[in-house]
PDB file of C-alpha atoms and ligand atoms in Angstrom:
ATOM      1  CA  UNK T   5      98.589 121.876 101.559  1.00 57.00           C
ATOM      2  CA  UNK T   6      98.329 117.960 102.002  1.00 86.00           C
ATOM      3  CA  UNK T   7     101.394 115.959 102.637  1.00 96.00           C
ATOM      4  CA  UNK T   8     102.452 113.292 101.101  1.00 98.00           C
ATOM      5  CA  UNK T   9     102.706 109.550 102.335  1.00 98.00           C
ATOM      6  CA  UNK T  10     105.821 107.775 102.007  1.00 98.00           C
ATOM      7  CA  UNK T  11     105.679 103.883 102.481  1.00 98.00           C
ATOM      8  CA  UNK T  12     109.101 101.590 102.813  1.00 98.00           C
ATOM      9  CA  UNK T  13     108.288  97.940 102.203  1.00 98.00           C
ATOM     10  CA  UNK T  14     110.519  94.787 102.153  1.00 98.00           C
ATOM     11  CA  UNK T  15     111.120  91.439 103.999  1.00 97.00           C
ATOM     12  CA  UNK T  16     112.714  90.330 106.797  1.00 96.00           C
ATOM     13  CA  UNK T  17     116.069  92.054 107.872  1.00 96.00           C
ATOM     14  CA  UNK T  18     115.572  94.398 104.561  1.00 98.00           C
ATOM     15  CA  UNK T  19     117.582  97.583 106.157  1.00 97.00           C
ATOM     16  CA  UNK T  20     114.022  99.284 106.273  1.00 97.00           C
ATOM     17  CA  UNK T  21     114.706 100.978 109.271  1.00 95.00           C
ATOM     18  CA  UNK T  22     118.054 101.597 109.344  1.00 97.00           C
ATOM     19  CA  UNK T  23     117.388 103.710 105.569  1.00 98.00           C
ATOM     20  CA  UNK T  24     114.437 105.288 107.231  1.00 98.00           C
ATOM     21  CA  UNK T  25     116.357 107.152 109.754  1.00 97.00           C
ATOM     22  CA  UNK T  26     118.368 108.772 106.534  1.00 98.00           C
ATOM     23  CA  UNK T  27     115.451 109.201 104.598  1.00 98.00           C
ATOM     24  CA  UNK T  28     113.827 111.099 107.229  1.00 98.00           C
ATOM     25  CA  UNK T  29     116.914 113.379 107.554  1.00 98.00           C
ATOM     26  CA  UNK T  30     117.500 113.995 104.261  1.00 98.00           C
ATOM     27  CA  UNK T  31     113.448 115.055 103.281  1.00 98.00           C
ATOM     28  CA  UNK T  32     113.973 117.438 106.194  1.00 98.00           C
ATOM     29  CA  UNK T  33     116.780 118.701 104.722  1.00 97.00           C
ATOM     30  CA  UNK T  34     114.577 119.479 101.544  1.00 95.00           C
ATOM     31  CA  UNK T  35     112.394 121.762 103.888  1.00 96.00           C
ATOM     32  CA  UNK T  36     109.600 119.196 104.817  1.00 97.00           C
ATOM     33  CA  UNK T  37     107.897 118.354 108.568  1.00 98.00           C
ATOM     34  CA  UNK T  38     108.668 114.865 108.504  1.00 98.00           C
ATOM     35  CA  UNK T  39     106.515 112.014 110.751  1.00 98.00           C
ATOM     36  CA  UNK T  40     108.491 109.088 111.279  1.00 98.00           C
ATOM     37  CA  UNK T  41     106.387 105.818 111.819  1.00 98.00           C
ATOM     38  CA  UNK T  42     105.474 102.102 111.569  1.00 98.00           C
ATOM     39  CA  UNK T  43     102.806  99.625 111.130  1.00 98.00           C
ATOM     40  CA  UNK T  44     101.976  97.459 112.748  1.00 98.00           C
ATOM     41  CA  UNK T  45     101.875  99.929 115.557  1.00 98.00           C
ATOM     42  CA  UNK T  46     102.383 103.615 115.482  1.00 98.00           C
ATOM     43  CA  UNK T  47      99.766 104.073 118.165  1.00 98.00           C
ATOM     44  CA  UNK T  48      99.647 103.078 121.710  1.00 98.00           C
ATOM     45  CA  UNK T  49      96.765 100.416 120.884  1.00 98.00           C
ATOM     46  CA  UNK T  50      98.854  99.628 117.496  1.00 98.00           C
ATOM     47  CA  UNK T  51     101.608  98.745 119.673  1.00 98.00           C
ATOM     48  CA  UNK T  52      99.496  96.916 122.038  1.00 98.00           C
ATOM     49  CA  UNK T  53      98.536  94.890 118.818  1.00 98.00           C
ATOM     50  CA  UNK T  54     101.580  94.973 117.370  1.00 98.00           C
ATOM     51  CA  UNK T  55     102.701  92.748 120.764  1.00 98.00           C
ATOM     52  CA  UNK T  56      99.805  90.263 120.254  1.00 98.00           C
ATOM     53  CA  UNK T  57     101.127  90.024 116.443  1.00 98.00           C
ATOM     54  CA  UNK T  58     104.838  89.346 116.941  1.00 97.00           C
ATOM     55  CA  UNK T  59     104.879  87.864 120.453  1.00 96.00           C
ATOM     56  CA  UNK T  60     104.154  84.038 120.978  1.00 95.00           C
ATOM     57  CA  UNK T  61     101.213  83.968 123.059  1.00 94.00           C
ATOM     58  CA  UNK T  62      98.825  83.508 120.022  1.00 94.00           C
ATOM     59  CA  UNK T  63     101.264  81.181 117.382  1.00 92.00           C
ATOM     60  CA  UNK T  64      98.373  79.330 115.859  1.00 90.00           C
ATOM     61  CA  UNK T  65      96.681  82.508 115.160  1.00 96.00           C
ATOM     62  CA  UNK T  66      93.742  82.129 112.063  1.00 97.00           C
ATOM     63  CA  UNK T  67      95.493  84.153 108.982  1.00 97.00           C
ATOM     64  CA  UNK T  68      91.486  85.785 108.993  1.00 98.00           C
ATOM     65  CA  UNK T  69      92.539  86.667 112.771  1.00 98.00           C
ATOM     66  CA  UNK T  70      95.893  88.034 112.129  1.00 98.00           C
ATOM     67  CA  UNK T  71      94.521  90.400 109.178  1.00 98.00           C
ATOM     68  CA  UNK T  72      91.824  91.775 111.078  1.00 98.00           C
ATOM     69  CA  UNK T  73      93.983  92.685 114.033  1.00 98.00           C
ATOM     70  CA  UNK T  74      96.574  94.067 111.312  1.00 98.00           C
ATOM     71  CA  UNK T  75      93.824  96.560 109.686  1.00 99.00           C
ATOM     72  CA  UNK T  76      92.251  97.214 113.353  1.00 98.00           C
ATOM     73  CA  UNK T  77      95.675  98.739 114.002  1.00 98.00           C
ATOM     74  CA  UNK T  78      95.783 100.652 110.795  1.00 99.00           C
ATOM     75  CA  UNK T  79      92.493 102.217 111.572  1.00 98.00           C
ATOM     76  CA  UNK T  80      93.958 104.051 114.475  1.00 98.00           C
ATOM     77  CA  UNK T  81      96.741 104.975 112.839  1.00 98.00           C
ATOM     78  CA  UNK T  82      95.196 106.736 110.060  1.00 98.00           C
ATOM     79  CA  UNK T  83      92.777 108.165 112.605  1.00 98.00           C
ATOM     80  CA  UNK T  84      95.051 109.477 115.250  1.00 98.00           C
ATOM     81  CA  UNK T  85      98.491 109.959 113.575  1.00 98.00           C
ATOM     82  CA  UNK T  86      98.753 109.515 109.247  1.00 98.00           C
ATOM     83  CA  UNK T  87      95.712 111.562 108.345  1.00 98.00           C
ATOM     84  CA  UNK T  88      95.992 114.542 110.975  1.00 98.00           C
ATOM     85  CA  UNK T  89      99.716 114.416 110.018  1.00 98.00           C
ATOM     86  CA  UNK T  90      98.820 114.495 106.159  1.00 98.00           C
ATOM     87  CA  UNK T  91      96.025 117.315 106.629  1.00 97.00           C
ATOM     88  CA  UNK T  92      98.785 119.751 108.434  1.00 98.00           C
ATOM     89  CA  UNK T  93     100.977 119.250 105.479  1.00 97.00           C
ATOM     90  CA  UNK T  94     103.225 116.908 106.843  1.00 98.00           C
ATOM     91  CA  UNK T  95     105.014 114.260 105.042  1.00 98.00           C
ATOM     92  CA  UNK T  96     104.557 110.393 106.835  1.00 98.00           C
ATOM     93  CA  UNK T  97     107.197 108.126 107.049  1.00 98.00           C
ATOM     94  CA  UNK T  98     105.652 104.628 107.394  1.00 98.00           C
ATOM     95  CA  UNK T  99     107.723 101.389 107.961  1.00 98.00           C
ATOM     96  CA  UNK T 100     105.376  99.254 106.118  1.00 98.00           C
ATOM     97  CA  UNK T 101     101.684  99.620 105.474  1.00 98.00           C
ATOM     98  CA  UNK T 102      99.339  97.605 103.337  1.00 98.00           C
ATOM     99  CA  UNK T 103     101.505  96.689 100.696  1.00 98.00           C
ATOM    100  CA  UNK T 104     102.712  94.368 103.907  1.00 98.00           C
ATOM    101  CA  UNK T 105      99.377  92.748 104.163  1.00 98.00           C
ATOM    102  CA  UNK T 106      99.061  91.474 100.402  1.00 98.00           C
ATOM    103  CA  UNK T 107     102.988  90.415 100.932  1.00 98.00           C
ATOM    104  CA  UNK T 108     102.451  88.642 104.184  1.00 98.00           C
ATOM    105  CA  UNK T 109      98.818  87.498 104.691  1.00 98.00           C
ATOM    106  CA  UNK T 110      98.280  87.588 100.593  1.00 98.00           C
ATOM    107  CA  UNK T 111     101.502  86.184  99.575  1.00 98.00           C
ATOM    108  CA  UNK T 112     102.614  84.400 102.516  1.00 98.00           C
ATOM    109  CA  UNK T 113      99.217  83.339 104.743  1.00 98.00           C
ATOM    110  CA  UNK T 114      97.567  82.205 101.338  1.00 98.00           C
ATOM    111  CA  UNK T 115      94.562  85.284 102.082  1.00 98.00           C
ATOM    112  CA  UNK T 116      92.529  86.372  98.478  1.00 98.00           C
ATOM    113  CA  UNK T 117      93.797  89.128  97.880  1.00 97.00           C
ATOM    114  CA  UNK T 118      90.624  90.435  97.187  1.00 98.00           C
ATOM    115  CA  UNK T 119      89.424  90.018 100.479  1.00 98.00           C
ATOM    116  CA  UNK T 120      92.582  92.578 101.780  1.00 98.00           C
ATOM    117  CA  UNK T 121      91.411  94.521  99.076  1.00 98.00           C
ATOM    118  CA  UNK T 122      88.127  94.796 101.010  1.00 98.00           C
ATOM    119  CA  UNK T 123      89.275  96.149 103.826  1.00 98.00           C
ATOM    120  CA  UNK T 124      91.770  98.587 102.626  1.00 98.00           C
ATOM    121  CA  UNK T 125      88.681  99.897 100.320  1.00 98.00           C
ATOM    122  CA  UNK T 126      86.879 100.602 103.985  1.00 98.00           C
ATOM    123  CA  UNK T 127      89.697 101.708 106.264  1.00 98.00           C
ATOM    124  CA  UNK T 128      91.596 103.991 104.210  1.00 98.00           C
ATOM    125  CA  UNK T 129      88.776 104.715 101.699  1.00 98.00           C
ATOM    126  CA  UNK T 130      90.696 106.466  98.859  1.00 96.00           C
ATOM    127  CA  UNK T 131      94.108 106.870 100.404  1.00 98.00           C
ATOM    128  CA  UNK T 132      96.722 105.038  98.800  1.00 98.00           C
ATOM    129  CA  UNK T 133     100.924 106.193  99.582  1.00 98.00           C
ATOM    130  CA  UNK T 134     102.466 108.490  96.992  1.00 98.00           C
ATOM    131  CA  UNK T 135     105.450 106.688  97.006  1.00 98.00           C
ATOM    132  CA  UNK T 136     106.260 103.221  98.182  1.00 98.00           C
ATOM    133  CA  UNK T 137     110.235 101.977  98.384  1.00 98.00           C
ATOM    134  CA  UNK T 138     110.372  97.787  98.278  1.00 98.00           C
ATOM    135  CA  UNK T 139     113.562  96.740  99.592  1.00 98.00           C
ATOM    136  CA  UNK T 140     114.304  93.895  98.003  1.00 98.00           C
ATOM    137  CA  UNK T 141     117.020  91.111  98.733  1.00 98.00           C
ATOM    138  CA  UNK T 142     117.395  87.255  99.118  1.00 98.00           C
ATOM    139  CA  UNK T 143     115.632  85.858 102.164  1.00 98.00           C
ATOM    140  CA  UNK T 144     118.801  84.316 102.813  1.00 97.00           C
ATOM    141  CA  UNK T 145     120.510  87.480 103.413  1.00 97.00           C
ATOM    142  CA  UNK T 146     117.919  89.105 105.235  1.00 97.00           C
ATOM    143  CA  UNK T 147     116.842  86.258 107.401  1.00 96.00           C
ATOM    144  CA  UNK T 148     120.848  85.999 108.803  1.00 95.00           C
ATOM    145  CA  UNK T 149     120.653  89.733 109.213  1.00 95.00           C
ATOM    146  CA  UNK T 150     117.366  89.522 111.665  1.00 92.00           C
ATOM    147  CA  UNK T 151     118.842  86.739 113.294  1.00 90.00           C
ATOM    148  CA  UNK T 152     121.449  88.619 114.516  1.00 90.00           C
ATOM    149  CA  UNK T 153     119.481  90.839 116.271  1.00 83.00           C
ATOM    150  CA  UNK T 154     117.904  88.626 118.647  1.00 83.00           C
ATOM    151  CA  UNK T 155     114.908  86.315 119.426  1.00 89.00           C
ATOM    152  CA  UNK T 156     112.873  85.498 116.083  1.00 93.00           C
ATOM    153  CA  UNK T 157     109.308  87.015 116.405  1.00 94.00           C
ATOM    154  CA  UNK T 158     106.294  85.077 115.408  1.00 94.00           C
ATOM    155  CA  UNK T 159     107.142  85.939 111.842  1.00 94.00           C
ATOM    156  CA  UNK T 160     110.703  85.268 111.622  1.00 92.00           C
ATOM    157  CA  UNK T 161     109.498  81.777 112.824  1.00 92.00           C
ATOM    158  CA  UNK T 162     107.969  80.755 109.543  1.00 94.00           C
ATOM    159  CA  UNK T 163     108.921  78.683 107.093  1.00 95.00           C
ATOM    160  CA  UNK T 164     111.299  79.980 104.326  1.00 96.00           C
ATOM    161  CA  UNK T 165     108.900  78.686 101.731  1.00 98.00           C
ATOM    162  CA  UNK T 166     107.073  81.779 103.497  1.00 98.00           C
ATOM    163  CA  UNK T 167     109.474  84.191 102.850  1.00 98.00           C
ATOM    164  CA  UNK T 168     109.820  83.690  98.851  1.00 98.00           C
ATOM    165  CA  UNK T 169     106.240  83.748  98.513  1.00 98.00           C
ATOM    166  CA  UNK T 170     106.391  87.076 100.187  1.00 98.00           C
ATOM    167  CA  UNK T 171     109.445  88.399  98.452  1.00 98.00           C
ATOM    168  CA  UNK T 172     107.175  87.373  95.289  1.00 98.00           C
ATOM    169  CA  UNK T 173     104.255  88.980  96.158  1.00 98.00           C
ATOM    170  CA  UNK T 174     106.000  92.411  97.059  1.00 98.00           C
ATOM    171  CA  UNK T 175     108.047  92.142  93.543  1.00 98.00           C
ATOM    172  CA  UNK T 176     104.789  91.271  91.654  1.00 98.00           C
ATOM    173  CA  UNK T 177     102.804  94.182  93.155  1.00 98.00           C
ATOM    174  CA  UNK T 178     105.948  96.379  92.192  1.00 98.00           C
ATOM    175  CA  UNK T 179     106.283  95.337  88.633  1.00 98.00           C
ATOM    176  CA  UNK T 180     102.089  96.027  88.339  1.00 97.00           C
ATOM    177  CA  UNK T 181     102.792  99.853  90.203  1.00 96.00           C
ATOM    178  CA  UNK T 182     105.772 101.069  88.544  1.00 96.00           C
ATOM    179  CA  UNK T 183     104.311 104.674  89.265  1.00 96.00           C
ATOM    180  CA  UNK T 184     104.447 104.318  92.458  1.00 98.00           C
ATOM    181  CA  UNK T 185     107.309 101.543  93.446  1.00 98.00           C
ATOM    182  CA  UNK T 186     110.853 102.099  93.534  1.00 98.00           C
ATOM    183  CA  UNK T 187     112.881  99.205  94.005  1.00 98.00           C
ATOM    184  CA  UNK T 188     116.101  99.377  95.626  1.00 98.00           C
ATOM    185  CA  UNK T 189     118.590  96.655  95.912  1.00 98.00           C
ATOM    186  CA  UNK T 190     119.029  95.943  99.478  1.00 98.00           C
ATOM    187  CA  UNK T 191     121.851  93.508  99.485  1.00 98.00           C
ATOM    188  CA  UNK T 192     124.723  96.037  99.532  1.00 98.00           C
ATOM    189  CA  UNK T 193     126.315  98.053 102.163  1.00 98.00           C
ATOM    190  CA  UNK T 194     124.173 100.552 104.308  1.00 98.00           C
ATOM    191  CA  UNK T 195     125.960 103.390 102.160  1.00 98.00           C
ATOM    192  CA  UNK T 196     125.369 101.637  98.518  1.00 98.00           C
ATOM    193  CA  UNK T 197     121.800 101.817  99.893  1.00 98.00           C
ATOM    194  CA  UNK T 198     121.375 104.877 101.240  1.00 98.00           C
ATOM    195  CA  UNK T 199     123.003 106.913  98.219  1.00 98.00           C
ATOM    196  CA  UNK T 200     120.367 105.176  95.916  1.00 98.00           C
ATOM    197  CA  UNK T 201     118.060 105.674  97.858  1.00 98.00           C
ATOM    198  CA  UNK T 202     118.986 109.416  98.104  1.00 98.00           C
ATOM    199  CA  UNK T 203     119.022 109.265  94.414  1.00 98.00           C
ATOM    200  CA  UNK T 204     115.318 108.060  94.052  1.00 97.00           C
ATOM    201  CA  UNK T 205     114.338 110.620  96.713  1.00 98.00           C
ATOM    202  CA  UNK T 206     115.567 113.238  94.530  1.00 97.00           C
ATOM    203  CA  UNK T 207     114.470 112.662  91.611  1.00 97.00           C
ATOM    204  CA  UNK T 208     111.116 111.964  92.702  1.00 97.00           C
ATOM    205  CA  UNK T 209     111.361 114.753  94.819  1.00 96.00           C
ATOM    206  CA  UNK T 210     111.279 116.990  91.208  1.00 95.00           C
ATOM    207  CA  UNK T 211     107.793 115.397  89.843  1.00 92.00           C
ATOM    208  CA  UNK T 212     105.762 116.255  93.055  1.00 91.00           C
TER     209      UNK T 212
HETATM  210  N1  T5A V  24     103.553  92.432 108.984  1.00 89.29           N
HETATM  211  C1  T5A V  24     103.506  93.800 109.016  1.00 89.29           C
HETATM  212  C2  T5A V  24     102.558  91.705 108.327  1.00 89.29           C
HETATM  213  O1  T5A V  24     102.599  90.479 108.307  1.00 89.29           O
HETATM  214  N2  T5A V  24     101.556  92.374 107.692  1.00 89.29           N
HETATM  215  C3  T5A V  24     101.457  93.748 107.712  1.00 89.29           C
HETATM  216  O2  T5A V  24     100.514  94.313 107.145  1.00 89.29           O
HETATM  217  C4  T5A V  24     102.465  94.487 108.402  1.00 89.29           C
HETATM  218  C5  T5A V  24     102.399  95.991 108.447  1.00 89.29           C
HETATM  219  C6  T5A V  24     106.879  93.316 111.863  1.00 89.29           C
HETATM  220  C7  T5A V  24     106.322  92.113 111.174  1.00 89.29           C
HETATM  221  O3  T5A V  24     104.958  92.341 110.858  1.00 89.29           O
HETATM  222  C8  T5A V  24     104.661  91.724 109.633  1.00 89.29           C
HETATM  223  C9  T5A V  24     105.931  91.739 108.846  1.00 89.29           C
HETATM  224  C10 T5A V  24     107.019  91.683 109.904  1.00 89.29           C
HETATM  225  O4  T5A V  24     107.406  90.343 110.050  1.00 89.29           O
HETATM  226  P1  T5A V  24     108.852  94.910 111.274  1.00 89.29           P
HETATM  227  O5  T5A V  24     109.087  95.270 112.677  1.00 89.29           O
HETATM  228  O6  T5A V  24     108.948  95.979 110.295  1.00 89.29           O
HETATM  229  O7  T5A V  24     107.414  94.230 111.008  1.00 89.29           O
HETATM  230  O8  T5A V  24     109.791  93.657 111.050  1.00 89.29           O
HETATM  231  P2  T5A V  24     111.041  93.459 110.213  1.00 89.29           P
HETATM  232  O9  T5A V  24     110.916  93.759 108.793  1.00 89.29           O
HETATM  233  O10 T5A V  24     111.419  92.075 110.598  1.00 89.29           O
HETATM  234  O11 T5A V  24     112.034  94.515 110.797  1.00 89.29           O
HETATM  235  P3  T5A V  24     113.538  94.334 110.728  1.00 89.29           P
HETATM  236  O12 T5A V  24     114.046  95.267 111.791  1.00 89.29           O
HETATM  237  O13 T5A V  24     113.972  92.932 110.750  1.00 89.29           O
HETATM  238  O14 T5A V  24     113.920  94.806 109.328  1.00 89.29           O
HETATM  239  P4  T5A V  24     114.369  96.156 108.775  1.00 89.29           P
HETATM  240  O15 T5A V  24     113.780  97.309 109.535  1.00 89.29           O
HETATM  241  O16 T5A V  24     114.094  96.080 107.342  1.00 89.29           O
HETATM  242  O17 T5A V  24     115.941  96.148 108.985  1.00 89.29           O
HETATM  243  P5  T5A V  24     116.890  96.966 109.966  1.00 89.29           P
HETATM  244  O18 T5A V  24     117.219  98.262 109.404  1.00 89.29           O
HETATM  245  O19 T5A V  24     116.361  96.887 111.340  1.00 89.29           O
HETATM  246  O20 T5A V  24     118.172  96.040 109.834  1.00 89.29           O
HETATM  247  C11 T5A V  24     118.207  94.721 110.336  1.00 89.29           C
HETATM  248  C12 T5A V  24     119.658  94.394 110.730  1.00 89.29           C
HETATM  249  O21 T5A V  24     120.468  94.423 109.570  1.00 89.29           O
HETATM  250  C13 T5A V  24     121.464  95.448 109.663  1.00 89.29           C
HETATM  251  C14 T5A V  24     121.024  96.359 110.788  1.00 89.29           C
HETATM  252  O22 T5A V  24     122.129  96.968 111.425  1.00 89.29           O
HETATM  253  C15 T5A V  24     120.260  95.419 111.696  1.00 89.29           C
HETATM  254  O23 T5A V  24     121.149  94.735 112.541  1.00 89.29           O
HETATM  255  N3  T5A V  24     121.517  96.105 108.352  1.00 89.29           N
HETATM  256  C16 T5A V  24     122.434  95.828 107.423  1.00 89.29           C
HETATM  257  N4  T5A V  24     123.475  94.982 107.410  1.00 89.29           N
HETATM  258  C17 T5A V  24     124.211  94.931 106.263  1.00 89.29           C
HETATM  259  N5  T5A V  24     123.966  95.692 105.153  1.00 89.29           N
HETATM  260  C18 T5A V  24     122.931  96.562 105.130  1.00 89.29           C
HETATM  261  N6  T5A V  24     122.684  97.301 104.017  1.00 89.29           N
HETATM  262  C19 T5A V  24     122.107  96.650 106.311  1.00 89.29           C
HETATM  263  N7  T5A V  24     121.026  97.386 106.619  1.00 89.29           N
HETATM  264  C20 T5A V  24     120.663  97.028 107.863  1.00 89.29           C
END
C-alpha cells in the first residue's frame, strides 16, 4: 500500500520543527513507518544545496537561480528518499516542500507562479502531499524566535516586507486548498500547538 505524504509549511521561526518531532511520534504511535525529513535538503546533494541556499557565499543570487537549485534538490529527494519511502508504504514527514517555493520565490522573490508551476508539473509529475500543515503566526513573532537561535541565514536576512508577502502567499494558497491545508495557530505555547495539532492529526487520521 502507498504511503501518504505529509508536508509542514510556515515562515520563519514557525515551530515547524520542533511540532515535527511530536508529529512523528505520535503517527507512529497510530501504527505507521514514519520518514522524517526536510527540503531544502534531505539528501546528501540536497544538503550540499541546501548550504549554497542559506549560506552567504552567493547573496545576490538571481530568484531564476535560487528556484532552480531549490527544485534540483527536490528531484533527488523524490528520487532517492520520498518516492521509495512512499512505494514501501511509508508515511513522509517533510519540513517544507513546494508549497515553500510559491511562498518564498512566488510570494516573496516576485517569481510567476506559473513558472513554479512548471517545474513542479515536471519534477514531481502528479504527486502532490496528502496533507499540508501551514503554521501560521506574525513575522514579528517568528522572526525574534529565529533570531534567537543564532546567525540569520541568507533568508532571515531579507527584508520584512519579504516576510508578509510570504506569510500572504502561504495563507492565500491555504484558503484556495482547504482539502488539503490545515492551519494551525503558531503563536502559542509549544503545548497549545502540539495538542491542536494532535487534534488535526486525528481527525484526519479517520478520513484516510
Ligand atoms: N525555502 C525553502 C525557500 O525559500 N523555498 C523552498 O522551496 C524551500 C523548501 C530554510 C529556508 O529555505 C527557504 C525557507 C527558509 O528560509 P528551514 O530550515 O525550514 O528552511 O528554515 P526555517 O523555517 O527558518 O526554520 P526554523 O528552524 O527557523 O523554523 P521552524 O523549524 O519553524 O522552528 P523551530 O521549531 O526550529 O523553532 C524555532 C525556535 O523557536 C522555538 C524553538 O525552541 C526554537 O528556538 N519555538 C517556540 N518558542 C515559543 N513558542 C513556540 N510554540 C515555539 N515553537 C518553537
Amino acid at each position: 500500500m502507498a504511503g501518504k505524504l505529509i508536508t509542514v509549511e510556515g515562515g520563519e521561526g514557525a515551530g515547524k520543527t520542533t511540532q515535527l518531532a511530536f508529529m512523528r511520534d505520535y503517527l507512529e504511535r497510530a501504527g505507521h513507518r514514519v520518514v522524517l525529513t526536510r527540503e531544502p535538503g534531505g539528501t546528501a546533494l540536497g544538503e550540499e544545496i541546501r548550504a549554497l541556499l542559506l549560506g552567504h557565499r552567493h547573496d545576490g543570487m538571481a530568484p531564476a537561480t535560487e528556484t532552480l537549485l531549490i527544485f534540483a534538490a527536490r528531484a533527488e529527494h523524490l528520487e532517492r528518499i520520498i518516492r521509495p519511502a512512499l512505494a514501501a508504504g511509508h508515511w513522509v514527514l517533510c519540513d517544507r516542500f513546494t508549497d515553500a517555493t510559491y511562498a518564498y520565490q512566488g510570494g516573496g522573490r516576485g517569481l510567476p507562479p506559473e513558472r513554479i508551476a512548471v517545474l513542479e508539473n515536471w519534477v514531481q509529475s502528479d504527486l502532490r502531499p496528502d496533507l499540508t500543515l501551514l503554521f501560521d503566526l506574525p513575522v514579528a513573532v517568528g522572526l525574534a524566535r529565529a533570531g534567537r537561535r543564532g546567525a540569520a541565514d541568507r533568508f532571515e536576512r531579507e527584508e520584512w516586507a519579504f516576510f508578509e508577502r510570504v506569510r500572504a502567499a502561504y495563507r492565500e494558497r491555504a484558503g484556495r486548498n482547504p482539502d488539503r491545508y490545515r492551519i494551525v495557530a503558531a503563536d502559542r505555547p509549544v503545548a497549545a500547538v502540539r495538542a491542536e495539532v494532535e487534534t488535526l492529526l486525528a481527525a484526519w487520521l479517520e478520513r484516510v
